[in-house]
């Protein structure tokens, strides 16, 4: 019987697996990176949703403006064609706002369900955080008001802005909306009829 001796070459490469410590380190690094990515993704998604909410409210105000100057019919039967249309915001109901027709008393204010056109709900923890206004001829903004009514009447696109059921018209209204993590966005309505959503600032 012939026996062949197998010799290991001195240049052969010996491979081995990861040690336990190396596996723990790699797993830890992957966990940290994944957590940062998920956290930033949630933050970005919340900011985008808040921005979309602000634009939705601005579009609702624009819709009221369009209805107001285009003589949209309100009510059943013969209906009413001369009513102005407006938006009603109140801090006591922070998760909804109302589109209404100023058809009952025609006082530029929301007078109850008889004027209601549509109630829009705000969901997923987003809400109206504050209502602010600037008086006619003034420059200082006052926040913390309970109600703001913004009405548009034909034939002008001007906004008639009233605060807390008052009769006085104001220069500007600002609706502040907030996200569950505290970010804020604003919708600004000028008495001239201009509606805008300025850049929002995120909390840290």
mmCIF file of C-alpha atoms in Angstrom:
data_model
loop_
_atom_site.group_PDB
_atom_site.id
_atom_site.type_symbol
_atom_site.label_atom_id
_atom_site.label_comp_id
_atom_site.label_asym_id
_atom_site.label_seq_id
_atom_site.Cartn_x
_atom_site.Cartn_y
_atom_site.Cartn_z
ATOM 1 C CA UNK A 1 0.000 0.000 0.000
ATOM 2 C CA UNK A 2 1.284 3.390 -0.974
ATOM 3 C CA UNK A 3 0.580 6.274 1.372
ATOM 4 C CA UNK A 4 0.643 9.793 0.060
ATOM 5 C CA UNK A 5 1.464 12.524 2.512
ATOM 6 C CA UNK A 6 -0.529 15.711 2.086
ATOM 7 C CA UNK A 7 1.368 18.739 3.098
ATOM 8 C CA UNK A 8 -0.198 22.150 3.653
ATOM 9 C CA UNK A 9 1.417 24.822 1.600
ATOM 10 C CA UNK A 10 2.973 27.563 3.692
ATOM 11 C CA UNK A 11 1.210 30.046 1.427
ATOM 12 C CA UNK A 12 -2.299 28.649 1.983
ATOM 13 C CA UNK A 13 -4.864 31.159 3.321
ATOM 14 C CA UNK A 14 -6.752 30.113 6.388
ATOM 15 C CA UNK A 15 -10.177 31.790 6.700
ATOM 16 C CA UNK A 16 -12.286 32.051 9.803
ATOM 17 C CA UNK A 17 -15.727 33.493 10.683
ATOM 18 C CA UNK A 18 -16.655 36.607 12.645
ATOM 19 C CA UNK A 19 -16.040 36.592 16.344
ATOM 20 C CA UNK A 20 -18.920 37.270 18.731
ATOM 21 C CA UNK A 21 -17.636 40.751 19.526
ATOM 22 C CA UNK A 22 -17.464 41.663 15.830
ATOM 23 C CA UNK A 23 -21.049 40.473 15.293
ATOM 24 C CA UNK A 24 -22.279 42.551 18.252
ATOM 25 C CA UNK A 25 -20.507 45.669 16.953
ATOM 26 C CA UNK A 26 -21.884 45.280 13.421
ATOM 27 C CA UNK A 27 -25.401 44.648 14.729
ATOM 28 C CA UNK A 28 -25.193 47.732 16.929
ATOM 29 C CA UNK A 29 -24.061 49.952 14.063
ATOM 30 C CA UNK A 30 -26.865 48.661 11.819
ATOM 31 C CA UNK A 31 -29.423 49.257 14.589
ATOM 32 C CA UNK A 32 -28.308 52.856 15.111
ATOM 33 C CA UNK A 33 -28.307 53.644 11.383
ATOM 34 C CA UNK A 34 -31.742 52.071 10.907
ATOM 35 C CA UNK A 35 -33.167 54.011 13.868
ATOM 36 C CA UNK A 36 -31.873 57.305 12.488
ATOM 37 C CA UNK A 37 -33.336 56.596 9.058
ATOM 38 C CA UNK A 38 -36.751 55.655 10.485
ATOM 39 C CA UNK A 39 -36.808 58.688 12.790
ATOM 40 C CA UNK A 40 -35.962 61.091 9.967
ATOM 41 C CA UNK A 41 -38.498 59.412 7.710
ATOM 42 C CA UNK A 42 -41.250 59.835 10.331
ATOM 43 C CA UNK A 43 -40.257 63.475 10.832
ATOM 44 C CA UNK A 44 -40.290 64.139 7.094
ATOM 45 C CA UNK A 45 -43.621 62.361 6.655
ATOM 46 C CA UNK A 46 -45.199 64.372 9.490
ATOM 47 C CA UNK A 47 -43.961 67.649 8.017
ATOM 48 C CA UNK A 48 -45.339 66.756 4.587
ATOM 49 C CA UNK A 49 -48.728 65.784 6.070
ATOM 50 C CA UNK A 50 -48.887 69.055 8.018
ATOM 51 C CA UNK A 51 -48.034 71.018 4.892
ATOM 52 C CA UNK A 52 -50.732 69.176 2.949
ATOM 53 C CA UNK A 53 -53.261 69.995 5.683
ATOM 54 C CA UNK A 54 -52.395 73.687 5.441
ATOM 55 C CA UNK A 55 -52.877 73.589 1.670
ATOM 56 C CA UNK A 56 -56.184 71.729 2.072
ATOM 57 C CA UNK A 57 -57.486 74.469 4.372
ATOM 58 C CA UNK A 58 -56.249 77.153 1.978
ATOM 59 C CA UNK A 59 -58.057 75.395 -0.879
ATOM 60 C CA UNK A 60 -61.246 75.265 1.214
ATOM 61 C CA UNK A 61 -61.012 79.028 1.744
ATOM 62 C CA UNK A 62 -60.452 79.447 -1.999
ATOM 63 C CA UNK A 63 -63.523 77.289 -2.625
ATOM 64 C CA UNK A 64 -65.616 79.577 -0.418
ATOM 65 C CA UNK A 65 -64.233 82.555 -2.336
ATOM 66 C CA UNK A 66 -65.194 80.939 -5.653
ATOM 67 C CA UNK A 67 -68.699 80.137 -4.424
ATOM 68 C CA UNK A 68 -69.118 83.659 -3.066
ATOM 69 C CA UNK A 69 -68.272 85.481 -6.276
ATOM 70 C CA UNK A 70 -69.875 82.988 -8.677
ATOM 71 C CA UNK A 71 -73.414 83.241 -7.204
ATOM 72 C CA UNK A 72 -73.681 79.573 -6.216
ATOM 73 C CA UNK A 73 -77.167 78.371 -5.324
ATOM 74 C CA UNK A 74 -77.785 77.467 -1.677
ATOM 75 C CA UNK A 75 -80.723 75.475 -0.335
ATOM 76 C CA UNK A 76 -83.356 73.248 -1.861
ATOM 77 C CA UNK A 77 -86.230 74.282 -4.107
ATOM 78 C CA UNK A 78 -85.761 77.706 -5.615
ATOM 79 C CA UNK A 79 -82.780 78.198 -3.328
ATOM 80 C CA UNK A 80 -80.816 81.369 -2.712
ATOM 81 C CA UNK A 81 -78.364 82.877 -5.149
ATOM 82 C CA UNK A 82 -77.342 86.021 -3.273
ATOM 83 C CA UNK A 83 -75.761 84.464 -0.179
ATOM 84 C CA UNK A 84 -72.097 84.943 0.516
ATOM 85 C CA UNK A 85 -69.955 81.942 1.353
ATOM 86 C CA UNK A 86 -67.438 81.649 4.111
ATOM 87 C CA UNK A 87 -65.256 79.572 6.405
ATOM 88 C CA UNK A 88 -65.805 79.232 10.135
ATOM 89 C CA UNK A 89 -62.921 78.319 12.457
ATOM 90 C CA UNK A 90 -63.091 77.957 16.236
ATOM 91 C CA UNK A 91 -60.574 76.783 18.807
ATOM 92 C CA UNK A 92 -63.274 74.942 20.765
ATOM 93 C CA UNK A 93 -63.480 72.529 17.815
ATOM 94 C CA UNK A 94 -59.812 72.153 16.810
ATOM 95 C CA UNK A 95 -60.283 69.044 14.669
ATOM 96 C CA UNK A 96 -62.798 70.468 12.198
ATOM 97 C CA UNK A 97 -63.725 73.593 10.259
ATOM 98 C CA UNK A 98 -66.880 74.610 8.396
ATOM 99 C CA UNK A 99 -67.783 75.848 4.935
ATOM 100 C CA UNK A 100 -71.077 77.735 5.153
ATOM 101 C CA UNK A 101 -73.427 80.013 3.252
ATOM 102 C CA UNK A 102 -74.264 83.322 4.928
ATOM 103 C CA UNK A 103 -77.936 82.833 4.124
ATOM 104 C CA UNK A 104 -79.902 83.109 7.382
ATOM 105 C CA UNK A 105 -79.091 86.529 8.819
ATOM 106 C CA UNK A 106 -76.517 87.575 6.203
ATOM 107 C CA UNK A 107 -74.361 89.043 8.935
ATOM 108 C CA UNK A 108 -71.058 87.553 7.828
ATOM 109 C CA UNK A 109 -71.118 85.008 10.664
ATOM 110 C CA UNK A 110 -71.916 81.331 10.946
ATOM 111 C CA UNK A 111 -75.385 81.133 12.547
ATOM 112 C CA UNK A 112 -75.828 77.398 12.915
ATOM 113 C CA UNK A 113 -76.605 74.271 10.954
ATOM 114 C CA UNK A 114 -79.106 76.088 8.735
ATOM 115 C CA UNK A 115 -76.123 77.663 6.941
ATOM 116 C CA UNK A 116 -73.848 74.628 6.878
ATOM 117 C CA UNK A 117 -72.536 73.495 3.500
ATOM 118 C CA UNK A 118 -69.756 71.157 4.606
ATOM 119 C CA UNK A 119 -67.938 70.190 7.786
ATOM 120 C CA UNK A 120 -64.347 69.116 7.199
ATOM 121 C CA UNK A 121 -62.670 66.853 9.774
ATOM 122 C CA UNK A 122 -58.972 66.975 10.665
ATOM 123 C CA UNK A 123 -57.586 63.581 11.668
ATOM 124 C CA UNK A 124 -54.426 61.720 12.762
ATOM 125 C CA UNK A 125 -53.667 64.035 15.683
ATOM 126 C CA UNK A 126 -53.386 67.208 13.601
ATOM 127 C CA UNK A 127 -55.473 70.171 14.755
ATOM 128 C CA UNK A 128 -56.071 73.898 14.724
ATOM 129 C CA UNK A 129 -53.752 75.245 17.419
ATOM 130 C CA UNK A 130 -54.478 78.977 17.324
ATOM 131 C CA UNK A 131 -56.434 81.714 15.560
ATOM 132 C CA UNK A 132 -54.881 85.127 14.991
ATOM 133 C CA UNK A 133 -55.926 88.378 13.321
ATOM 134 C CA UNK A 134 -54.678 91.839 12.472
ATOM 135 C CA UNK A 135 -57.169 94.668 12.824
ATOM 136 C CA UNK A 136 -57.894 97.074 9.990
ATOM 137 C CA UNK A 137 -55.203 99.733 9.787
ATOM 138 C CA UNK A 138 -53.132 97.942 12.435
ATOM 139 C CA UNK A 139 -49.813 96.156 12.284
ATOM 140 C CA UNK A 140 -49.796 94.113 15.506
ATOM 141 C CA UNK A 141 -51.201 90.608 15.378
ATOM 142 C CA UNK A 142 -53.484 89.330 18.124
ATOM 143 C CA UNK A 143 -53.692 85.581 18.761
ATOM 144 C CA UNK A 144 -55.764 83.418 21.062
ATOM 145 C CA UNK A 145 -59.168 84.385 19.666
ATOM 146 C CA UNK A 146 -61.991 81.857 19.874
ATOM 147 C CA UNK A 147 -63.654 82.245 16.468
ATOM 148 C CA UNK A 148 -62.844 83.569 13.018
ATOM 149 C CA UNK A 149 -65.350 83.915 10.186
ATOM 150 C CA UNK A 150 -64.121 84.656 6.668
ATOM 151 C CA UNK A 151 -66.883 85.508 4.190
ATOM 152 C CA UNK A 152 -66.780 86.311 0.467
ATOM 153 C CA UNK A 153 -69.607 88.222 -1.192
ATOM 154 C CA UNK A 154 -70.215 88.999 -4.836
ATOM 155 C CA UNK A 155 -69.004 90.683 -6.914
ATOM 156 C CA UNK A 156 -65.633 91.329 -5.218
ATOM 157 C CA UNK A 157 -63.111 88.646 -4.148
ATOM 158 C CA UNK A 158 -62.381 90.572 -0.935
ATOM 159 C CA UNK A 159 -62.463 88.650 2.351
ATOM 160 C CA UNK A 160 -64.694 89.936 5.129
ATOM 161 C CA UNK A 161 -62.886 88.832 8.276
ATOM 162 C CA UNK A 162 -64.740 88.918 11.588
ATOM 163 C CA UNK A 163 -63.500 87.780 14.992
ATOM 164 C CA UNK A 164 -65.475 86.372 17.937
ATOM 165 C CA UNK A 165 -68.870 87.114 16.337
ATOM 166 C CA UNK A 166 -68.021 90.807 16.045
ATOM 167 C CA UNK A 167 -69.231 93.127 13.281
ATOM 168 C CA UNK A 168 -65.901 94.899 12.715
ATOM 169 C CA UNK A 169 -63.965 93.880 9.601
ATOM 170 C CA UNK A 170 -60.280 93.098 10.023
ATOM 171 C CA UNK A 171 -57.229 93.243 7.787
ATOM 172 C CA UNK A 172 -55.845 89.723 8.086
ATOM 173 C CA UNK A 173 -56.586 86.289 9.554
ATOM 174 C CA UNK A 174 -54.085 83.566 10.319
ATOM 175 C CA UNK A 175 -55.070 79.980 11.087
ATOM 176 C CA UNK A 176 -52.327 77.996 12.821
ATOM 177 C CA UNK A 177 -52.346 74.204 12.500
ATOM 178 C CA UNK A 178 -50.073 71.833 14.369
ATOM 179 C CA UNK A 179 -48.874 68.242 14.089
ATOM 180 C CA UNK A 180 -48.675 65.647 16.902
ATOM 181 C CA UNK A 181 -44.943 66.339 17.295
ATOM 182 C CA UNK A 182 -45.478 70.113 17.638
ATOM 183 C CA UNK A 183 -44.614 71.422 14.157
ATOM 184 C CA UNK A 184 -46.697 74.388 13.004
ATOM 185 C CA UNK A 185 -47.976 75.731 9.701
ATOM 186 C CA UNK A 186 -50.110 78.777 8.969
ATOM 187 C CA UNK A 187 -52.788 79.780 6.489
ATOM 188 C CA UNK A 188 -52.998 83.542 5.951
ATOM 189 C CA UNK A 189 -56.054 85.258 4.479
ATOM 190 C CA UNK A 190 -55.809 88.951 3.594
ATOM 191 C CA UNK A 191 -58.790 91.290 3.390
ATOM 192 C CA UNK A 192 -57.881 91.788 -0.276
ATOM 193 C CA UNK A 193 -58.718 88.107 -0.882
ATOM 194 C CA UNK A 194 -55.167 86.804 -1.075
ATOM 195 C CA UNK A 195 -54.728 83.345 0.462
ATOM 196 C CA UNK A 196 -51.259 81.991 1.218
ATOM 197 C CA UNK A 197 -49.359 79.278 3.083
ATOM 198 C CA UNK A 198 -45.984 80.679 4.156
ATOM 199 C CA UNK A 199 -42.991 78.421 4.882
ATOM 200 C CA UNK A 200 -43.459 76.500 8.108
ATOM 201 C CA UNK A 201 -40.882 76.004 10.834
ATOM 202 C CA UNK A 202 -40.354 72.624 12.438
ATOM 203 C CA UNK A 203 -39.685 72.066 16.092
ATOM 204 C CA UNK A 204 -36.371 70.525 17.041
#
